[in-house]
XYZ file of C-alpha atoms in Angstrom:
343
model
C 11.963 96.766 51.803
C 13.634 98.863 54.546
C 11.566 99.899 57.286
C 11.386 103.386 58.125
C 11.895 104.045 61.578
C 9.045 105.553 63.403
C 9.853 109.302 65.069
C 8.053 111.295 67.559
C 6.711 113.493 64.269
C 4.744 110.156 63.205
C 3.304 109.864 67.116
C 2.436 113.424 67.202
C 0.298 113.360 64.011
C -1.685 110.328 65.363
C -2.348 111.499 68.468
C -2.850 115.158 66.967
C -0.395 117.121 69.359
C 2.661 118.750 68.910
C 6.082 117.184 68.469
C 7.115 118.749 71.468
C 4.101 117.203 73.767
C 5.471 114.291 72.648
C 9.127 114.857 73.468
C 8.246 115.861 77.018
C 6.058 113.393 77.705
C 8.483 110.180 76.758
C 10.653 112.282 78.959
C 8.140 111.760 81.550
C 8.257 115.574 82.406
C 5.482 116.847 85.297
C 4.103 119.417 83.058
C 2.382 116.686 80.854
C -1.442 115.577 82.095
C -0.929 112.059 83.234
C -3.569 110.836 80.418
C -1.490 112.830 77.532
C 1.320 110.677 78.854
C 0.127 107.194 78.729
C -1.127 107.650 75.370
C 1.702 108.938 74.582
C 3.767 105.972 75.664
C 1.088 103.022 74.515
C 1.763 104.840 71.164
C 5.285 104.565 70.915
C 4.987 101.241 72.203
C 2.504 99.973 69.725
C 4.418 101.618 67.072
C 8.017 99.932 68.122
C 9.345 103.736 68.188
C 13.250 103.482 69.154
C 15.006 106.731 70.428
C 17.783 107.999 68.911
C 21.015 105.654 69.301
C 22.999 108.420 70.401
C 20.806 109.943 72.913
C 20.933 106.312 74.403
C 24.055 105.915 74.532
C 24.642 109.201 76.118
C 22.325 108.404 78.647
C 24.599 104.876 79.334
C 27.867 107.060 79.155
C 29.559 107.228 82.711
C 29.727 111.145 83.812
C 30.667 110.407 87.696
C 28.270 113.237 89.038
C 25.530 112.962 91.445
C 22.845 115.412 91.773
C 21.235 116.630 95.125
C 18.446 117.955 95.799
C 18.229 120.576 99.051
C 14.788 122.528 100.195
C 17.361 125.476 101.244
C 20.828 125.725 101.649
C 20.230 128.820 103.209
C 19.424 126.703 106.183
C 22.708 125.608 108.170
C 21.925 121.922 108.333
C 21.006 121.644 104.966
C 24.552 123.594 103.595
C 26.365 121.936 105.875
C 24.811 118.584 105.008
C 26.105 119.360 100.985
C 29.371 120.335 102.264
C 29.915 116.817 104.053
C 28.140 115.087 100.694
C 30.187 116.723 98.707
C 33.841 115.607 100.577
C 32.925 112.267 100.126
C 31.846 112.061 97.033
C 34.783 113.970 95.970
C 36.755 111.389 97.709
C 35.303 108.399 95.667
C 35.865 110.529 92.374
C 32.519 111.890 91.434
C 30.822 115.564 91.440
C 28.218 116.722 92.817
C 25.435 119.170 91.058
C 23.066 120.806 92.859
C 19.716 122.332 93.208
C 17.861 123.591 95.723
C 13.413 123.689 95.759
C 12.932 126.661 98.244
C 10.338 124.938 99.830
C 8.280 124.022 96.910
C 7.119 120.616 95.866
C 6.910 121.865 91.612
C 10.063 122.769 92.068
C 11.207 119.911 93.176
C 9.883 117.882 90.365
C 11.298 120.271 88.157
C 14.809 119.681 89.849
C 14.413 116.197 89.657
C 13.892 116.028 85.658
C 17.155 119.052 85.056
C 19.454 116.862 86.627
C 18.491 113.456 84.797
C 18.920 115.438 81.420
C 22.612 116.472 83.097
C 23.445 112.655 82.878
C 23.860 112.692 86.875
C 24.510 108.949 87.939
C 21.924 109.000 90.722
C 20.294 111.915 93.097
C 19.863 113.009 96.820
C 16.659 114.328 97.951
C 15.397 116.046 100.669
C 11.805 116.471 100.411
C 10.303 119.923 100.520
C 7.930 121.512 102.688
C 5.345 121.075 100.604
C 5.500 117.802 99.200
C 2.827 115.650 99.728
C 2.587 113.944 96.626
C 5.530 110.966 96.230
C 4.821 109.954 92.672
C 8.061 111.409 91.360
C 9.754 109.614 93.406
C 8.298 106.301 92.962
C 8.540 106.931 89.361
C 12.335 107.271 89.747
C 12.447 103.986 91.797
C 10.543 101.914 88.930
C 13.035 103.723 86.274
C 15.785 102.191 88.505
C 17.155 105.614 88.861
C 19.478 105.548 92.321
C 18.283 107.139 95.162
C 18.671 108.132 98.137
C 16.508 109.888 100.684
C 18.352 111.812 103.470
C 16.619 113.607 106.949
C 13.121 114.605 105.284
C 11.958 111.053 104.273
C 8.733 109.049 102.924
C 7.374 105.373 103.636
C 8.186 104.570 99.825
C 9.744 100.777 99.144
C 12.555 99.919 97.762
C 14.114 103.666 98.310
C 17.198 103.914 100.638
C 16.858 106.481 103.379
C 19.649 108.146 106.144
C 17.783 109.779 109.292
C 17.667 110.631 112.756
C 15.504 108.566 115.149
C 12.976 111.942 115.427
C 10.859 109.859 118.112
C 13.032 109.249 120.448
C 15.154 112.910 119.953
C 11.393 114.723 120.096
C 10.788 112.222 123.480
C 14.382 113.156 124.770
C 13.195 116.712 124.104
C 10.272 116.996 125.987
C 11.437 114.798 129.168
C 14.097 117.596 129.860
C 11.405 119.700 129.718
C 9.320 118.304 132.092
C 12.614 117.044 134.601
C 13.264 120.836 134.377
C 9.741 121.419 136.027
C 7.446 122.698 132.552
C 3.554 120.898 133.217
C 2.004 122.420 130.207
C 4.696 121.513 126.759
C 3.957 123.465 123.723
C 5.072 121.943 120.168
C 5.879 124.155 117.165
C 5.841 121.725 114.274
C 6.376 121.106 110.710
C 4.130 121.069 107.994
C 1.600 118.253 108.847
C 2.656 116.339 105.796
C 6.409 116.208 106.654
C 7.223 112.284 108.127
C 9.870 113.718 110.075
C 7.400 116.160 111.860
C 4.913 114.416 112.674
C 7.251 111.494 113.765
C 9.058 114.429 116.679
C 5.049 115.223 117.311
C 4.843 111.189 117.802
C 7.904 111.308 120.285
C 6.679 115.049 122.097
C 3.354 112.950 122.889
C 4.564 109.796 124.296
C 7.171 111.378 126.491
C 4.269 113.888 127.562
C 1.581 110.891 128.092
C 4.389 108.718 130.263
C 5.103 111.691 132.506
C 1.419 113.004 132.964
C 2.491 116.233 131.391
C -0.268 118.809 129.926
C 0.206 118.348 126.210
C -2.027 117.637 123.179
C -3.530 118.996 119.889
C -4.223 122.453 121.390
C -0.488 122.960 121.997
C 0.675 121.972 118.826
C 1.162 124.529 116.001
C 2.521 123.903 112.552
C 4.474 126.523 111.172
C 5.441 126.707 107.991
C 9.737 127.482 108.600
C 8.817 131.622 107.662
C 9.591 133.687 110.715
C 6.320 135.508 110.148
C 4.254 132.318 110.557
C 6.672 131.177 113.175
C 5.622 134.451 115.144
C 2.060 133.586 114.550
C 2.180 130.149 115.861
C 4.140 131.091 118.824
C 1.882 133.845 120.046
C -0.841 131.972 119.562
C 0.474 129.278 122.424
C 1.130 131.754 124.539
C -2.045 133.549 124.426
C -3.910 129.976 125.370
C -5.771 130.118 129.062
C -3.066 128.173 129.920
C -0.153 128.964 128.060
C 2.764 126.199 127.688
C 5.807 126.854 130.272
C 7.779 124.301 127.998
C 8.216 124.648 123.770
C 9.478 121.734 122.136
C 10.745 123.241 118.111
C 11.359 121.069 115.698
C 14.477 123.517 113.763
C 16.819 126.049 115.436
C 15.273 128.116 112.389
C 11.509 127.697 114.150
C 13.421 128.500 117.663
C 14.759 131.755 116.966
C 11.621 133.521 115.985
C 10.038 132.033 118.951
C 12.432 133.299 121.327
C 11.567 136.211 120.273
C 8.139 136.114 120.057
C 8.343 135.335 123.664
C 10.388 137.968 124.739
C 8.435 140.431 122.954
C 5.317 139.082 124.919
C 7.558 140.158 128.312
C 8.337 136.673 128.901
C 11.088 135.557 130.552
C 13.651 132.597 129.257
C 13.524 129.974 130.487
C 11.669 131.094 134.078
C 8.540 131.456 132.367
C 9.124 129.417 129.158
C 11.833 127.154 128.268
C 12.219 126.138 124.699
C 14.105 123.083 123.448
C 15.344 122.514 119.277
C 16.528 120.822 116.953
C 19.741 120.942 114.170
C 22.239 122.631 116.787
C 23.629 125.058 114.442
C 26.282 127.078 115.940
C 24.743 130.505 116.478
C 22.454 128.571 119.214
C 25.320 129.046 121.157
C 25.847 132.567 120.655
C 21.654 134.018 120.613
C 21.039 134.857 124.415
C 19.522 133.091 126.208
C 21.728 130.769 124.449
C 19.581 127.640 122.537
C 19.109 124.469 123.924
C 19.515 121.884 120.459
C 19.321 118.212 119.474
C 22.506 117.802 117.441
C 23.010 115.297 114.592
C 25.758 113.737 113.338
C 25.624 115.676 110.175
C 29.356 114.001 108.592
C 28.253 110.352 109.473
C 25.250 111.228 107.850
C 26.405 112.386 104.862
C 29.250 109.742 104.144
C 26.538 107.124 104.843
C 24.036 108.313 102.255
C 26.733 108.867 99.856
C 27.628 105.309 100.281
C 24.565 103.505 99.827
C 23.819 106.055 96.604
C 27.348 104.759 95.134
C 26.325 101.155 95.683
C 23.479 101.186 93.686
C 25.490 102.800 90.937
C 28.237 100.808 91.270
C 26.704 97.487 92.165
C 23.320 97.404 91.582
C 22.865 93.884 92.062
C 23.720 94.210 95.497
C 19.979 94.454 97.540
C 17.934 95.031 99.790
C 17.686 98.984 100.206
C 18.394 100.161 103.237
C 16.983 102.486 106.038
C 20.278 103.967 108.323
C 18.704 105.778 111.345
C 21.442 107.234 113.565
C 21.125 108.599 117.149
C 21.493 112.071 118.424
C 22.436 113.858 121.733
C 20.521 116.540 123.215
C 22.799 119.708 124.129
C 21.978 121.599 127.083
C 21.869 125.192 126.980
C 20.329 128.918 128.984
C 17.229 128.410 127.461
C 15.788 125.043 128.653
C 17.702 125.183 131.747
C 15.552 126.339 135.234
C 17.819 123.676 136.935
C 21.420 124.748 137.235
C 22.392 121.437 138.528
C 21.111 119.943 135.512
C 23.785 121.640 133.803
């Protein structure tokens, strides 16, 4: 006698759900309660159920497109990081598809799950602000979907990642801070839960500590990239007993609202408070006083994440992951510099 094959339908009525339920959930999507899912999945497991042979083997069809995965591309680094992602992977013959998570870690997950059902080949993340949670992510790394994290990061195995050193840039930082004569450094951080923040806080505090420099929790602020918040944050170090004469931000789009923060306090820049950034995007040249920026090499970058992304689709086989941290140079501008020798 033929055996029937099992479908979702048969699933569903055991488990007393709807079909759909059961569609999402062997499609491991984040609106399904984790419990839901795994009984879901020991079901269709117990049951032998098979999905259909020609959504498999459109899932194992090549399409030569990549998704990524952005927090804004509003944000200069971020746009210019997808236009340099995008040249090489044009260059090796694959597309790109994108989205974008404003900032939000549902998004993010919802993102994630769009562009697996768009067949992409493998994905580049950035993590958003508020992602906390890496679950998705690990989920994707058992799955043996490619991945690759770039600049925002998390300690997960087995997951390729392309950075900055943020220690030593956030310790560069702060010692031309303090060579420029600032004793009391402020730091205007990232979410608490971002790795690369609190790895620039790590860097702010050792250069700080070595140099005998006021610095510490009180002088930290985490903002949360809005230019309202920023504001906040800003003021609030500058109305401390002993305000910082030295600001350490960790993005050119933190800086800007601070600058003016302190200017609307009557503050001058940088006689009363010099302020050093990060991403170097090319208004910091043209804001006055003009911004002082750590610059990264955006291009290499980009062709090196696309790289080790195409070698796990082209060769998985070929191991172990790899972590590619790449240096950065500190450019000097108006607004860090009290020392015109320095300069």
């Amino acid at each position: 006698m033929k055996r029937v094959p099992v479908t979702i339908k048969d699933i569903a009525r055991q488990l007393g759900i709807s079909i759909s339920t059961v569609s999402r959930a062997l499609r491991d999507m984040p609106e399904i309660h984790p419990d839901t899912r795994k009984a879901v999945i020991r079901l269709a497991e117990e049951l032998d159920y098979q999905p259909n042979q020609l959504a498999k083997n459109l899932v194992k069809s090549r399409t030569k497109t990549i998704g990524v995965i952005f927090p804004n591309l509003s944000y200069h680094y971020f746009s210019a990081m997808l236009n340099n992602l995008e040249e090489a992977v044009m260059q090796a013959g694959y597309s790109v598809l994108v989205a974008q998570t404003n900032e939000s870690y549902v998004r993010e997950t919802i993102s994630i799950q769009n562009l697996l059902r768009s067949q992409v080949e493998g994905l580049v993340l950035s993590l958003s602000r508020d992602t906390a949670d890496f679950e998705h992510v690990e989920r994707l790394v058992r799955k043996g979907v490619p991945i690759v994290l770039v600049d925002r990061t998390a300690d997960i195995a087995s997951v390729s990642k392309v950075t900055v050193d943020n220690r030593a840039a956030a310790f560069k930082a702060t010692e031309h801070l303090i060579g420029q004569g600032c004793q009391r450094i402020g730091f205007l951080a990232g979410p608490p839960q971002l790795s690369l923040s609190q790895e620039r806080v790590d860097g702010y505090l050792a250069a700080a500590a070595q140099y005998n420099a006021v610095a510490g929790n009180q002088y930290i602020r985490h903002c949360d990239y809005t230019n309202e918040n920023t504001i906040l944050q800003t003021l609030a170090l500058m109305s401390l007993p002993y305000p910082p004469d030295g600001i350490v931000a960790i993005s050119d789009r933190i800086a800007y609202p601070a600058l003016y923060a302190i200017q609307q306090k009557g503050l001058s820049i940088p006689k009363d408070v010099a302020v050093v950034s990060f991403n170097n995007e090319p208004v910091s040249a043209y804001v006055s006083p003009t911004l002082s920026s750590i610059n990264q090499p955006i291009t290499e970058m980009a062709t090196e994440t696309v790289r080790l992304l195409l070698r796990q689709i082209e060769a998985p086989e070929v191991l172990p992951f790899e972590t590619k941290v790449f240096d950065t140079q500190l450019i000097i501008r108006e607004s860090s510099l009290r020392n015109r020798l320095d300069y």
